[in-house]
Amino acid sequence: MTRRLAEVAKKVGVSEATVSRVLNGKPGVSEATRQSVLSALDVLGYERPTQLRGERARLVGLVLPELQNPIFPAFAEVIGGALAQLGLTPVLCTQTKGGVSEADYVTLLLQQQVSGVVFAGGLYAQADAPHDHYRQLAERNIPVVLVNAAIARLGFPAVSCDDAVAVEQAWRHLASLGHERIGLVLGPADHMPSARKLAAARAVAGDALPDDAVARAIFSIEGGHAAATKLIDRGVTGFICASDPLALGVIRAARRRRLDVPGDISVVGYDDSALMNCTEPPLTTVRQPIDAMGKAAVELLNAQIAGTSVPADELLFEPELVVRGSTAQAPRS
């Protein structure tokens, strides 16, 4: 008990006597300090006293699929900062291969009585993935916000970048440069953002996008490399990719074939994640408005925490094409 008091007091920056008053429900402590002490208990993994367990913690789960793709740390920074301004403490839950699953994280977050959960990229975007843990959150009325396209029927508000606009911008850019054989490097077939991108490409391209100009890949540089190798063999000269790491994989595949980027092949990424202006060549990409999207997600979550009814709609944010050095005029036949 003494050790617990000392650790919590150090975490919050108050005396052990103040922590003791909070744990014993005694007066003389401000509400802000009281909430800070309770949040520290949760963060440090200590159980709350029985009389305080009915209250939700001032913790918010932030569930990410990975940290290798720079877009996810970028979202975490914006969302975490916005939560902190509201007096909420983000709990970062990052999945790893063979590690803790998304469903396991949800179980842990429910045990900590979190105030809400923000998912930025996850199983909600995959139609064939298990979704029972989302229903658990809904049944317990836990506030939830999803970032980027989700499958239907989950019933949570969402904040998304407009995939249709993103692909239209990229396609028209490559077409204006004279590329007639444009291909797509997308995620798995059941991945909703990828499905939206494909539908948008078919709408803008029509017959100019045959099935053999679409390749599926896991979201990684290696996945982009493997997909691009197939499309290069099929004569594709302009690549539209569903993420920046996929685009970097396309560039690597082109170089392995001793092709020049952008002299022989033009590549457009998606996200405009960190350091894409420092690659060689600098990557042309479609920028997600991360700052606006992250803050909107926190606003939607905070409204639910405050008891306001929030419709299960999707807010669509406009992307921006950032033209750099990885795209140029199509090579002459």
CSV table of C-alpha atoms in Angstrom, one decimal:
chain,number,residue,atom,x,y,z
A,1,MET,CA,0.0,0.0,0.0
A,2,THR,CA,2.8,2.4,0.9
A,3,ARG,CA,4.6,1.7,-2.3
A,4,ARG,CA,1.4,2.3,-4.3
A,5,LEU,CA,0.9,5.6,-2.6
A,6,ALA,CA,4.4,6.7,-3.3
A,7,GLU,CA,4.3,5.7,-7.0
A,8,VAL,CA,1.0,7.4,-7.6
A,9,ALA,CA,2.1,10.5,-5.7
A,10,LYS,CA,5.2,10.7,-7.9
A,11,LYS,CA,3.3,10.2,-11.1
A,12,VAL,CA,0.8,13.0,-10.3
A,13,GLY,CA,3.2,15.3,-8.5
A,14,VAL,CA,1.3,15.5,-5.2
A,15,SER,CA,1.8,14.3,-1.7
A,16,GLU,CA,1.1,10.8,-0.5
A,17,ALA,CA,-1.4,12.3,1.9
A,18,THR,CA,-3.4,13.7,-1.1
A,19,VAL,CA,-3.4,10.3,-2.8
A,20,SER,CA,-4.6,8.7,0.4
A,21,ARG,CA,-7.5,11.2,0.7
A,22,VAL,CA,-8.6,10.5,-2.9
A,23,LEU,CA,-8.5,6.7,-2.4
A,24,ASN,CA,-10.5,7.0,0.8
A,25,GLY,CA,-13.0,9.4,-0.6
A,26,LYS,CA,-12.2,12.2,1.8
A,27,PRO,CA,-12.8,15.9,1.1
A,28,GLY,CA,-10.1,18.6,0.6
A,29,VAL,CA,-9.0,17.6,-2.9
A,30,SER,CA,-9.8,19.4,-6.1
A,31,GLU,CA,-11.7,17.5,-8.8
A,32,ALA,CA,-8.8,17.9,-11.2
A,33,THR,CA,-6.4,16.4,-8.8
A,34,ARG,CA,-8.8,13.6,-7.9
A,35,GLN,CA,-9.1,12.7,-11.6
A,36,SER,CA,-5.4,12.8,-12.1
A,37,VAL,CA,-4.9,10.4,-9.1
A,38,LEU,CA,-7.5,8.0,-10.5
A,39,SER,CA,-5.9,8.2,-14.0
A,40,ALA,CA,-2.5,7.5,-12.5
A,41,LEU,CA,-3.9,4.4,-10.7
A,42,ASP,CA,-5.1,3.1,-14.1
A,43,VAL,CA,-1.9,3.9,-16.0
A,44,LEU,CA,0.2,2.2,-13.3
A,45,GLY,CA,-2.0,-0.9,-13.4
A,46,TYR,CA,-3.4,-0.6,-9.8
A,47,GLU,CA,-7.0,-1.5,-9.1
A,48,ARG,CA,-9.2,1.3,-7.9
A,49,PRO,CA,-10.8,1.1,-4.5
A,50,THR,CA,-14.1,-0.7,-4.6
A,51,GLN,CA,-16.2,2.5,-4.0
A,52,LEU,CA,-14.5,4.1,-7.0
A,53,ARG,CA,-14.8,1.3,-9.6
A,54,GLY,CA,-18.1,2.4,-10.9
A,55,GLU,CA,-16.6,5.5,-12.5
A,56,ARG,CA,-14.9,5.5,-15.8
A,57,ALA,CA,-11.3,6.4,-15.9
A,58,ARG,CA,-10.1,9.6,-17.7
A,59,LEU,CA,-8.3,7.2,-20.0
A,60,VAL,CA,-8.9,6.8,-23.8
A,61,GLY,CA,-7.6,3.9,-25.7
A,62,LEU,CA,-5.8,4.7,-29.0
A,63,VAL,CA,-5.6,1.5,-31.0
A,64,LEU,CA,-3.2,1.4,-33.9
A,65,PRO,CA,-2.3,-1.5,-36.2
A,66,GLU,CA,1.5,-0.7,-36.3
A,67,LEU,CA,4.1,2.0,-35.9
A,68,GLN,CA,6.3,1.2,-38.9
A,69,ASN,CA,4.1,3.2,-41.3
A,70,PRO,CA,4.8,6.8,-40.3
A,71,ILE,CA,1.1,7.8,-40.8
A,72,PHE,CA,0.1,6.0,-37.6
A,73,PRO,CA,2.6,7.8,-35.3
A,74,ALA,CA,1.5,11.0,-36.9
A,75,PHE,CA,-2.2,10.3,-36.1
A,76,ALA,CA,-1.1,9.3,-32.5
A,77,GLU,CA,0.7,12.6,-32.0
A,78,VAL,CA,-2.3,14.7,-33.1
A,79,ILE,CA,-4.9,12.6,-31.3
A,80,GLY,CA,-2.8,12.2,-28.1
A,81,GLY,CA,-2.2,16.0,-28.0
A,82,ALA,CA,-5.9,16.8,-28.5
A,83,LEU,CA,-6.9,14.3,-25.7
A,84,ALA,CA,-4.4,15.8,-23.3
A,85,GLN,CA,-5.8,19.3,-23.8
A,86,LEU,CA,-9.2,17.9,-22.6
A,87,GLY,CA,-7.7,16.3,-19.5
A,88,LEU,CA,-7.9,12.8,-21.0
A,89,THR,CA,-4.9,10.4,-21.0
A,90,PRO,CA,-4.3,8.4,-24.2
A,91,VAL,CA,-3.3,4.7,-23.7
A,92,LEU,CA,-1.4,3.6,-26.9
A,93,CYS,CA,-2.3,0.1,-28.0
A,94,THR,CA,-0.1,-1.1,-30.9
A,95,GLN,CA,-0.5,-4.5,-32.5
A,96,THR,CA,2.4,-6.6,-33.4
A,97,LYS,CA,2.6,-9.8,-35.3
A,98,GLY,CA,2.1,-12.7,-32.9
A,99,GLY,CA,1.5,-10.2,-30.1
A,100,VAL,CA,-1.5,-8.8,-28.4
A,101,SER,CA,-4.5,-8.7,-30.8
A,102,GLU,CA,-7.0,-5.9,-31.2
A,103,ALA,CA,-9.6,-7.9,-29.4
A,104,ASP,CA,-7.3,-8.5,-26.5
A,105,TYR,CA,-6.5,-4.8,-26.3
A,106,VAL,CA,-10.3,-4.0,-26.1
A,107,THR,CA,-10.6,-6.5,-23.2
A,108,LEU,CA,-7.8,-4.8,-21.4
A,109,LEU,CA,-9.2,-1.3,-22.0
A,110,LEU,CA,-12.7,-2.4,-20.7
A,111,GLN,CA,-11.0,-3.7,-17.6
A,112,GLN,CA,-9.5,-0.3,-17.1
A,113,GLN,CA,-12.9,1.3,-17.5
A,114,VAL,CA,-11.8,3.7,-20.2
A,115,SER,CA,-13.8,6.7,-21.1
A,116,GLY,CA,-13.6,5.8,-24.8
A,117,VAL,CA,-11.6,4.3,-27.7
A,118,VAL,CA,-10.2,5.8,-30.9
A,119,PHE,CA,-9.2,3.2,-33.6
A,120,ALA,CA,-6.9,4.5,-36.3
A,121,GLY,CA,-6.6,1.7,-38.9
A,122,GLY,CA,-7.8,-1.7,-37.7
A,123,LEU,CA,-10.0,-4.7,-38.3
A,124,TYR,CA,-13.1,-2.5,-38.7
A,125,ALA,CA,-11.7,-1.7,-42.2
A,126,GLN,CA,-11.6,-5.4,-43.2
A,127,ALA,CA,-14.9,-7.0,-44.2
A,128,ASP,CA,-13.6,-10.6,-43.5
A,129,ALA,CA,-12.0,-9.9,-40.1
A,130,PRO,CA,-13.6,-10.7,-36.7
A,131,HIS,CA,-15.6,-7.8,-35.3
A,132,ASP,CA,-17.1,-9.1,-32.1
A,133,HIS,CA,-15.0,-6.8,-29.9
A,134,TYR,CA,-16.6,-3.8,-31.5
A,135,ARG,CA,-20.0,-5.1,-30.6
A,136,GLN,CA,-18.7,-5.5,-27.0
A,137,LEU,CA,-17.9,-1.8,-26.9
A,138,ALA,CA,-21.3,-0.9,-28.4
A,139,GLU,CA,-23.1,-3.1,-25.9
A,140,ARG,CA,-21.4,-1.3,-23.0
A,141,ASN,CA,-22.1,2.1,-24.5
A,142,ILE,CA,-18.3,2.9,-24.7
A,143,PRO,CA,-17.7,6.0,-26.9
A,144,VAL,CA,-15.8,5.0,-30.0
A,145,VAL,CA,-14.6,6.8,-33.1
A,146,LEU,CA,-13.1,5.2,-36.2
A,147,VAL,CA,-10.5,6.8,-38.4
A,148,ASN,CA,-10.7,6.0,-42.1
A,149,ALA,CA,-13.2,3.9,-43.9
A,150,ALA,CA,-15.1,1.2,-41.9
A,151,ILE,CA,-17.4,-1.6,-43.0
A,152,ALA,CA,-21.1,-1.0,-42.7
A,153,ARG,CA,-23.3,-1.8,-39.7
A,154,LEU,CA,-20.8,-1.2,-36.9
A,155,GLY,CA,-22.7,1.9,-35.8
A,156,PHE,CA,-19.8,4.2,-34.8
A,157,PRO,CA,-19.0,7.7,-36.0
A,158,ALA,CA,-16.0,7.8,-38.3
A,159,VAL,CA,-13.6,10.4,-39.7
A,160,SER,CA,-12.2,9.6,-43.1
A,161,CYS,CA,-10.1,11.0,-45.9
A,162,ASP,CA,-12.1,10.9,-49.1
A,163,ASP,CA,-10.6,8.0,-51.0
A,164,ALA,CA,-12.6,8.8,-54.2
A,165,VAL,CA,-11.2,12.3,-54.4
A,166,ALA,CA,-7.7,11.1,-53.6
A,167,VAL,CA,-7.7,8.6,-56.5
A,168,GLU,CA,-9.3,11.0,-58.9
A,169,GLN,CA,-6.6,13.6,-58.2
A,170,ALA,CA,-3.8,11.0,-58.7
A,171,TRP,CA,-5.3,9.5,-61.8
A,172,ARG,CA,-5.9,12.9,-63.5
A,173,HIS,CA,-2.3,14.0,-62.6
A,174,LEU,CA,-0.8,10.9,-64.3
A,175,ALA,CA,-3.1,11.1,-67.3
A,176,SER,CA,-2.2,14.8,-67.8
A,177,LEU,CA,1.4,13.7,-68.0
A,178,GLY,CA,0.5,11.3,-70.9
A,179,HIS,CA,0.4,8.0,-69.0
A,180,GLU,CA,-2.0,5.7,-70.8
A,181,ARG,CA,-1.2,2.5,-68.9
A,182,ILE,CA,-2.0,3.4,-65.2
A,183,GLY,CA,-2.1,0.8,-62.5
A,184,LEU,CA,-3.2,0.5,-58.9
A,185,VAL,CA,-1.3,-1.1,-56.0
A,186,LEU,CA,-3.9,-1.7,-53.3
A,187,GLY,CA,-4.4,-3.5,-50.0
A,188,PRO,CA,-6.4,-6.8,-49.6
A,189,ALA,CA,-9.7,-7.2,-51.4
A,190,ASP,CA,-11.7,-6.9,-48.2
A,191,HIS,CA,-10.0,-3.7,-47.2
A,192,MET,CA,-12.6,-0.9,-47.3
A,193,PRO,CA,-10.3,2.1,-48.2
A,194,SER,CA,-8.7,0.0,-51.0
A,195,ALA,CA,-12.2,-1.0,-52.3
A,196,ARG,CA,-13.2,2.6,-52.3
A,197,LYS,CA,-10.1,3.6,-54.2
A,198,LEU,CA,-10.7,0.9,-56.8
A,199,ALA,CA,-14.3,1.9,-57.3
A,200,ALA,CA,-13.2,5.5,-57.8
A,201,ALA,CA,-10.5,4.6,-60.3
A,202,ARG,CA,-13.0,2.5,-62.3
A,203,ALA,CA,-15.4,5.5,-62.3
A,204,VAL,CA,-12.8,8.0,-63.6
A,205,ALA,CA,-10.9,5.6,-65.9
A,206,GLY,CA,-13.6,3.3,-67.3
A,207,ASP,CA,-12.1,0.8,-69.8
A,208,ALA,CA,-8.7,2.4,-69.3
A,209,LEU,CA,-8.3,0.3,-66.1
A,210,PRO,CA,-8.3,-3.4,-67.0
A,211,ASP,CA,-8.3,-6.0,-64.2
A,212,ASP,CA,-4.6,-6.9,-64.9
A,213,ALA,CA,-3.6,-3.3,-64.0
A,214,VAL,CA,-4.7,-3.8,-60.4
A,215,ALA,CA,-2.4,-5.6,-57.9
A,216,ARG,CA,-3.1,-6.5,-54.3
A,217,ALA,CA,-0.4,-6.4,-51.6
A,218,ILE,CA,0.2,-6.3,-47.9
A,219,PHE,CA,0.9,-2.7,-46.6
A,220,SER,CA,4.7,-2.7,-46.7
A,221,ILE,CA,7.6,-1.8,-48.9
A,222,GLU,CA,8.1,-5.5,-49.6
A,223,GLY,CA,4.4,-5.8,-50.6
A,224,GLY,CA,4.7,-2.8,-53.0
A,225,HIS,CA,7.9,-4.3,-54.5
A,226,ALA,CA,6.2,-7.6,-55.3
A,227,ALA,CA,3.0,-6.0,-56.7
A,228,ALA,CA,5.0,-3.6,-58.9
A,229,THR,CA,7.1,-6.3,-60.4
A,230,LYS,CA,3.9,-7.9,-61.9
A,231,LEU,CA,2.5,-4.6,-63.1
A,232,ILE,CA,5.8,-3.5,-64.7
A,233,ASP,CA,5.7,-6.8,-66.7
A,234,ARG,CA,2.3,-5.8,-67.9
A,235,GLY,CA,3.4,-2.4,-69.2
A,236,VAL,CA,2.2,-0.1,-66.5
A,237,THR,CA,4.1,3.2,-66.5
A,238,GLY,CA,2.0,5.2,-63.9
A,239,PHE,CA,1.4,3.8,-60.4
A,240,ILE,CA,-1.2,4.9,-57.9
A,241,CYS,CA,-0.5,3.3,-54.5
A,242,ALA,CA,-2.7,2.9,-51.4
A,243,SER,CA,0.1,4.0,-49.0
A,244,ASP,CA,3.5,5.7,-49.1
A,245,PRO,CA,5.4,2.5,-48.1
A,246,LEU,CA,3.7,0.7,-51.0
A,247,ALA,CA,4.9,3.5,-53.3
A,248,LEU,CA,8.5,3.2,-52.0
A,249,GLY,CA,8.3,-0.5,-52.8
A,250,VAL,CA,7.3,0.3,-56.4
A,251,ILE,CA,10.3,2.6,-56.7
A,252,ARG,CA,12.5,-0.2,-55.4
A,253,ALA,CA,11.1,-2.6,-57.9
A,254,ALA,CA,11.7,-0.2,-60.7
A,255,ARG,CA,15.3,0.3,-59.7
A,256,ARG,CA,15.9,-3.5,-59.5
A,257,ARG,CA,14.7,-3.6,-63.2
A,258,ARG,CA,17.1,-0.7,-63.9
A,259,LEU,CA,14.2,1.6,-64.7
A,260,ASP,CA,14.3,5.3,-63.9
A,261,VAL,CA,11.8,7.0,-61.7
A,262,PRO,CA,10.3,9.2,-63.0
A,263,GLY,CA,12.0,8.8,-66.5
A,264,ASP,CA,10.5,5.4,-67.2
A,265,ILE,CA,7.9,5.0,-64.4
A,266,SER,CA,5.9,7.6,-62.4
A,267,VAL,CA,4.7,6.8,-58.8
A,268,VAL,CA,2.0,8.4,-56.6
A,269,GLY,CA,1.8,7.5,-53.0
A,270,TYR,CA,-0.9,8.1,-50.4
A,271,ASP,CA,-0.7,9.7,-46.9
A,272,ASP,CA,2.2,12.2,-47.3
A,273,SER,CA,3.7,10.6,-44.2
A,274,ALA,CA,7.0,11.8,-42.6
A,275,LEU,CA,10.1,12.2,-44.7
A,276,MET,CA,8.4,11.5,-48.1
A,277,ASN,CA,9.9,14.8,-49.3
A,278,CYS,CA,13.4,13.4,-48.4
A,279,THR,CA,13.3,10.2,-50.5
A,280,GLU,CA,15.1,9.9,-53.8
A,281,PRO,CA,13.3,11.1,-55.8
A,282,PRO,CA,10.9,13.0,-53.4
A,283,LEU,CA,7.6,11.2,-53.5
A,284,THR,CA,4.5,12.6,-55.2
A,285,THR,CA,1.7,11.6,-52.9
A,286,VAL,CA,-1.9,12.4,-51.8
A,287,ARG,CA,-1.8,14.1,-48.4
A,288,GLN,CA,-4.3,13.2,-45.7
A,289,PRO,CA,-5.3,16.2,-43.5
A,290,ILE,CA,-4.0,14.4,-40.4
A,291,ASP,CA,-4.3,17.4,-38.1
A,292,ALA,CA,-7.9,18.2,-39.0
A,293,MET,CA,-9.0,14.5,-39.0
A,294,GLY,CA,-7.3,13.7,-35.6
A,295,LYS,CA,-8.9,16.8,-33.9
A,296,ALA,CA,-12.3,16.0,-35.4
A,297,ALA,CA,-12.0,12.4,-34.0
A,298,VAL,CA,-11.3,13.7,-30.5
A,299,GLU,CA,-14.2,16.2,-30.7
A,300,LEU,CA,-16.6,13.4,-31.7
A,301,LEU,CA,-15.3,11.2,-28.9
A,302,ASN,CA,-15.4,14.0,-26.3
A,303,ALA,CA,-19.0,14.8,-27.2
A,304,GLN,CA,-20.0,11.2,-26.6
A,305,ILE,CA,-18.1,11.1,-23.3
A,306,ALA,CA,-20.1,14.3,-22.3
A,307,GLY,CA,-23.3,12.4,-23.0
A,308,THR,CA,-24.2,14.1,-26.3
A,309,SER,CA,-25.8,11.9,-28.9
A,310,VAL,CA,-23.5,11.7,-31.9
A,311,PRO,CA,-24.9,10.2,-35.2
A,312,ALA,CA,-23.0,7.2,-36.6
A,313,ASP,CA,-22.1,9.2,-39.7
A,314,GLU,CA,-18.8,9.5,-41.6
A,315,LEU,CA,-17.1,12.8,-41.9
A,316,LEU,CA,-15.2,13.0,-45.2
A,317,PHE,CA,-12.1,15.2,-45.3
A,318,GLU,CA,-10.6,16.5,-48.6
A,319,PRO,CA,-7.1,15.2,-49.5
A,320,GLU,CA,-4.5,17.2,-51.4
A,321,LEU,CA,-2.2,16.1,-54.2
A,322,VAL,CA,1.4,17.0,-53.4
A,323,VAL,CA,3.5,16.9,-56.6
A,324,ARG,CA,7.2,16.1,-56.2
A,325,GLY,CA,9.9,14.4,-58.2
A,326,SER,CA,8.5,10.8,-58.6
A,327,THR,CA,6.1,11.7,-61.4
A,328,ALA,CA,6.9,13.1,-64.9
A,329,GLN,CA,5.9,12.9,-68.5
A,330,ALA,CA,5.2,9.4,-69.7
A,331,PRO,CA,8.1,7.8,-71.7
A,332,ARG,CA,7.8,7.9,-75.5
A,333,SER,CA,7.0,4.6,-77.1
